[in-house]
Amino acid sequence: MPQLPVRPDTPCVAVCSTTFDAVCRGCGRTVAEVAQWAILSATEKEEVWLRITAQGYPQRGGLSR
């Protein structure tokens, strides 16, 4: 099994905004991913990391999208 990259504990950038969207404008995670982050496996977290970085997240300031 390939080694997973070393990542921060969470993609959170303390710019939480899901008021009008299902996706946080700061980190790019869905509301469900944020809520379940602590119980996701390392592989599941890596899948989220790959998706959000491909989409240009996490973003400081959060509103540039």
mmCIF file of N, CA and C in Angstrom:
data_model
loop_
_atom_site.group_PDB
_atom_site.id
_atom_site.type_symbol
_atom_site.label_atom_id
_atom_site.label_comp_id
_atom_site.label_asym_id
_atom_site.label_seq_id
_atom_site.Cartn_x
_atom_site.Cartn_y
_atom_site.Cartn_z
ATOM 1 N N MET A 1 0.845 -1.184 0.000
ATOM 2 C CA MET A 1 0.000 0.000 0.000
ATOM 3 C C MET A 1 0.888 1.245 0.000
ATOM 4 N N PRO A 2 0.609 2.209 -0.894
ATOM 5 C CA PRO A 2 1.432 3.422 -0.933
ATOM 6 C C PRO A 2 1.252 4.266 0.324
ATOM 7 N N GLN A 3 2.313 4.959 0.669
ATOM 8 C CA GLN A 3 2.282 5.853 1.831
ATOM 9 C C GLN A 3 1.495 7.110 1.484
ATOM 10 N N LEU A 4 0.630 7.535 2.412
ATOM 11 C CA LEU A 4 -0.137 8.767 2.212
ATOM 12 C C LEU A 4 0.742 9.968 2.518
ATOM 13 N N PRO A 5 0.536 11.092 1.824
ATOM 14 C CA PRO A 5 1.326 12.293 2.106
ATOM 15 C C PRO A 5 1.067 12.823 3.510
ATOM 16 N N VAL A 6 2.050 13.512 4.047
ATOM 17 C CA VAL A 6 1.877 14.169 5.344
ATOM 18 C C VAL A 6 1.066 15.438 5.105
ATOM 19 N N ARG A 7 -0.020 15.571 5.838
ATOM 20 C CA ARG A 7 -0.917 16.716 5.680
ATOM 21 C C ARG A 7 -1.194 17.319 7.051
ATOM 22 N N PRO A 8 -1.675 18.565 7.102
ATOM 23 C CA PRO A 8 -2.151 19.111 8.380
ATOM 24 C C PRO A 8 -3.302 18.260 8.905
ATOM 25 N N ASP A 9 -3.609 18.379 10.177
ATOM 26 C CA ASP A 9 -4.690 17.602 10.781
ATOM 27 C C ASP A 9 -6.032 17.837 10.108
ATOM 28 N N THR A 10 -6.228 19.030 9.605
ATOM 29 C CA THR A 10 -7.503 19.390 8.983
ATOM 30 C C THR A 10 -7.264 20.450 7.911
ATOM 31 N N PRO A 11 -8.092 20.490 6.880
ATOM 32 C CA PRO A 11 -7.967 21.547 5.882
ATOM 33 C C PRO A 11 -8.539 22.886 6.344
ATOM 34 N N CYS A 12 -9.132 22.920 7.519
ATOM 35 C CA CYS A 12 -9.777 24.133 8.013
ATOM 36 C C CYS A 12 -8.810 25.309 8.032
ATOM 37 N N VAL A 13 -9.276 26.462 7.550
ATOM 38 C CA VAL A 13 -8.477 27.688 7.584
ATOM 39 C C VAL A 13 -9.170 28.763 8.413
ATOM 40 N N ALA A 14 -10.122 28.332 9.244
ATOM 41 C CA ALA A 14 -10.857 29.222 10.153
ATOM 42 C C ALA A 14 -11.628 30.308 9.406
ATOM 43 N N VAL A 15 -12.084 29.982 8.213
ATOM 44 C CA VAL A 15 -12.941 30.864 7.428
ATOM 45 C C VAL A 15 -14.155 30.026 7.064
ATOM 46 N N CYS A 16 -14.943 29.710 8.062
ATOM 47 C CA CYS A 16 -16.073 28.803 7.877
ATOM 48 C C CYS A 16 -17.261 29.553 7.301
ATOM 49 N N SER A 17 -17.711 29.095 6.146
ATOM 50 C CA SER A 17 -18.857 29.725 5.511
ATOM 51 C C SER A 17 -19.619 28.680 4.714
ATOM 52 N N THR A 18 -20.714 28.193 5.268
ATOM 53 C CA THR A 18 -21.587 27.267 4.550
ATOM 54 C C THR A 18 -23.029 27.762 4.606
ATOM 55 N N THR A 19 -23.205 29.022 4.903
ATOM 56 C CA THR A 19 -24.542 29.581 5.069
ATOM 57 C C THR A 19 -25.407 29.418 3.823
ATOM 58 N N PHE A 20 -24.882 29.712 2.661
ATOM 59 C CA PHE A 20 -25.676 29.658 1.442
ATOM 60 C C PHE A 20 -25.242 28.541 0.500
ATOM 61 N N ASP A 21 -24.244 27.787 0.890
ATOM 62 C CA ASP A 21 -23.709 26.718 0.054
ATOM 63 C C ASP A 21 -23.588 25.439 0.865
ATOM 64 N N ALA A 22 -23.485 24.325 0.181
ATOM 65 C CA ALA A 22 -23.243 23.044 0.844
ATOM 66 C C ALA A 22 -21.753 22.801 1.030
ATOM 67 N N VAL A 23 -20.927 23.728 0.521
ATOM 68 C CA VAL A 23 -19.472 23.592 0.582
ATOM 69 C C VAL A 23 -18.885 24.809 1.287
ATOM 70 N N CYS A 24 -17.980 24.566 2.211
ATOM 71 C CA CYS A 24 -17.324 25.662 2.925
ATOM 72 C C CYS A 24 -16.443 26.454 1.968
ATOM 73 N N ARG A 25 -16.569 27.759 2.003
ATOM 74 C CA ARG A 25 -15.772 28.624 1.131
ATOM 75 C C ARG A 25 -14.321 28.739 1.575
ATOM 76 N N GLY A 26 -14.029 28.336 2.799
ATOM 77 C CA GLY A 26 -12.656 28.389 3.283
ATOM 78 C C GLY A 26 -11.857 27.145 2.946
ATOM 79 N N CYS A 27 -12.417 25.973 3.237
ATOM 80 C CA CYS A 27 -11.652 24.735 3.061
ATOM 81 C C CYS A 27 -12.130 23.868 1.905
ATOM 82 N N GLY A 28 -13.333 24.092 1.409
ATOM 83 C CA GLY A 28 -13.830 23.322 0.284
ATOM 84 C C GLY A 28 -14.524 22.027 0.641
ATOM 85 N N ARG A 29 -14.602 21.720 1.933
ATOM 86 C CA ARG A 29 -15.281 20.485 2.329
ATOM 87 C C ARG A 29 -16.788 20.693 2.383
ATOM 88 N N THR A 30 -17.517 19.595 2.200
ATOM 89 C CA THR A 30 -18.962 19.654 2.360
ATOM 90 C C THR A 30 -19.286 19.723 3.846
ATOM 91 N N VAL A 31 -20.522 20.090 4.148
ATOM 92 C CA VAL A 31 -20.963 20.147 5.541
ATOM 93 C C VAL A 31 -20.785 18.773 6.192
ATOM 94 N N ALA A 32 -21.127 17.705 5.475
ATOM 95 C CA ALA A 32 -20.986 16.346 6.011
ATOM 96 C C ALA A 32 -19.520 15.997 6.268
ATOM 97 N N GLU A 33 -18.628 16.400 5.367
ATOM 98 C CA GLU A 33 -17.194 16.116 5.560
ATOM 99 C C GLU A 33 -16.652 16.845 6.775
ATOM 100 N N VAL A 34 -17.073 18.070 6.977
ATOM 101 C CA VAL A 34 -16.640 18.820 8.161
ATOM 102 C C VAL A 34 -17.134 18.120 9.417
ATOM 103 N N ALA A 35 -18.401 17.739 9.426
ATOM 104 C CA ALA A 35 -18.998 17.108 10.609
ATOM 105 C C ALA A 35 -18.375 15.752 10.921
ATOM 106 N N GLN A 36 -17.973 15.016 9.897
ATOM 107 C CA GLN A 36 -17.459 13.661 10.088
ATOM 108 C C GLN A 36 -15.939 13.559 10.063
ATOM 109 N N TRP A 37 -15.249 14.669 9.920
ATOM 110 C CA TRP A 37 -13.799 14.655 9.723
ATOM 111 C C TRP A 37 -13.068 13.821 10.774
ATOM 112 N N ALA A 38 -13.440 13.949 12.020
ATOM 113 C CA ALA A 38 -12.735 13.247 13.103
ATOM 114 C C ALA A 38 -12.866 11.727 13.014
ATOM 115 N N ILE A 39 -13.900 11.245 12.343
ATOM 116 C CA ILE A 39 -14.080 9.791 12.269
ATOM 117 C C ILE A 39 -13.758 9.212 10.893
ATOM 118 N N LEU A 40 -13.359 10.040 9.944
ATOM 119 C CA LEU A 40 -12.966 9.536 8.630
ATOM 120 C C LEU A 40 -11.633 8.803 8.737
ATOM 121 N N SER A 41 -11.468 7.777 7.925
ATOM 122 C CA SER A 41 -10.187 7.062 7.884
ATOM 123 C C SER A 41 -9.143 7.938 7.180
ATOM 124 N N ALA A 42 -7.890 7.571 7.308
ATOM 125 C CA ALA A 42 -6.817 8.323 6.647
ATOM 126 C C ALA A 42 -7.019 8.322 5.131
ATOM 127 N N THR A 43 -7.472 7.221 4.588
ATOM 128 C CA THR A 43 -7.720 7.128 3.149
ATOM 129 C C THR A 43 -8.872 8.035 2.736
ATOM 130 N N GLU A 44 -9.940 8.062 3.521
ATOM 131 C CA GLU A 44 -11.074 8.938 3.220
ATOM 132 C C GLU A 44 -10.657 10.404 3.294
ATOM 133 N N LYS A 45 -9.854 10.746 4.298
ATOM 134 C CA LYS A 45 -9.367 12.126 4.408
ATOM 135 C C LYS A 45 -8.513 12.492 3.204
ATOM 136 N N GLU A 46 -7.660 11.576 2.766
ATOM 137 C CA GLU A 46 -6.815 11.844 1.614
ATOM 138 C C GLU A 46 -7.654 12.061 0.361
ATOM 139 N N GLU A 47 -8.736 11.324 0.203
ATOM 140 C CA GLU A 47 -9.634 11.528 -0.944
ATOM 141 C C GLU A 47 -10.212 12.942 -0.914
ATOM 142 N N VAL A 48 -10.591 13.406 0.264
ATOM 143 C CA VAL A 48 -11.114 14.768 0.404
ATOM 144 C C VAL A 48 -10.009 15.769 0.074
ATOM 145 N N TRP A 49 -8.812 15.567 0.640
ATOM 146 C CA TRP A 49 -7.681 16.464 0.371
ATOM 147 C C TRP A 49 -7.402 16.564 -1.133
ATOM 148 N N LEU A 50 -7.389 15.429 -1.818
ATOM 149 C CA LEU A 50 -7.108 15.441 -3.254
ATOM 150 C C LEU A 50 -8.159 16.256 -4.014
ATOM 151 N N ARG A 51 -9.427 16.068 -3.666
ATOM 152 C CA ARG A 51 -10.499 16.807 -4.337
ATOM 153 C C ARG A 51 -10.412 18.303 -4.068
ATOM 154 N N ILE A 52 -10.263 18.679 -2.798
ATOM 155 C CA ILE A 52 -10.292 20.111 -2.485
ATOM 156 C C ILE A 52 -9.058 20.837 -3.006
ATOM 157 N N THR A 53 -7.889 20.196 -2.991
ATOM 158 C CA THR A 53 -6.706 20.875 -3.540
ATOM 159 C C THR A 53 -6.807 20.998 -5.059
ATOM 160 N N ALA A 54 -7.407 20.015 -5.718
ATOM 161 C CA ALA A 54 -7.619 20.104 -7.166
ATOM 162 C C ALA A 54 -8.574 21.249 -7.503
ATOM 163 N N GLN A 55 -9.472 21.566 -6.575
ATOM 164 C CA GLN A 55 -10.434 22.647 -6.775
ATOM 165 C C GLN A 55 -9.909 23.999 -6.287
ATOM 166 N N GLY A 56 -8.669 24.041 -5.807
ATOM 167 C CA GLY A 56 -8.080 25.314 -5.387
ATOM 168 C C GLY A 56 -8.266 25.659 -3.925
ATOM 169 N N TYR A 57 -8.662 24.726 -3.115
ATOM 170 C CA TYR A 57 -8.799 24.937 -1.683
ATOM 171 C C TYR A 57 -7.608 24.314 -0.985
ATOM 172 N N PRO A 58 -7.452 24.542 0.311
ATOM 173 C CA PRO A 58 -8.084 25.544 1.150
ATOM 174 C C PRO A 58 -7.654 26.952 0.757
ATOM 175 N N GLN A 59 -8.543 27.906 1.000
ATOM 176 C CA GLN A 59 -8.293 29.301 0.635
ATOM 177 C C GLN A 59 -8.314 30.186 1.871
ATOM 178 N N ARG A 60 -7.282 30.945 2.047
ATOM 179 C CA ARG A 60 -7.291 31.966 3.108
ATOM 180 C C ARG A 60 -8.203 33.084 2.664
ATOM 181 N N GLY A 61 -9.044 33.573 3.515
ATOM 182 C CA GLY A 61 -9.983 34.636 3.163
ATOM 183 C C GLY A 61 -11.308 34.087 2.683
ATOM 184 N N GLY A 62 -11.295 32.916 2.068
ATOM 185 C CA GLY A 62 -12.474 32.166 1.752
ATOM 186 C C GLY A 62 -13.459 32.728 0.742
ATOM 187 N N LEU A 63 -13.398 34.000 0.432
ATOM 188 C CA LEU A 63 -14.436 34.587 -0.422
ATOM 189 C C LEU A 63 -13.938 34.914 -1.818
ATOM 190 N N SER A 64 -12.765 34.412 -2.188
ATOM 191 C CA SER A 64 -12.209 34.747 -3.496
ATOM 192 C C SER A 64 -12.792 33.891 -4.618
ATOM 193 N N ARG A 65 -13.612 32.939 -4.305
ATOM 194 C CA ARG A 65 -14.247 32.084 -5.308
ATOM 195 C C ARG A 65 -15.484 32.707 -5.847
#
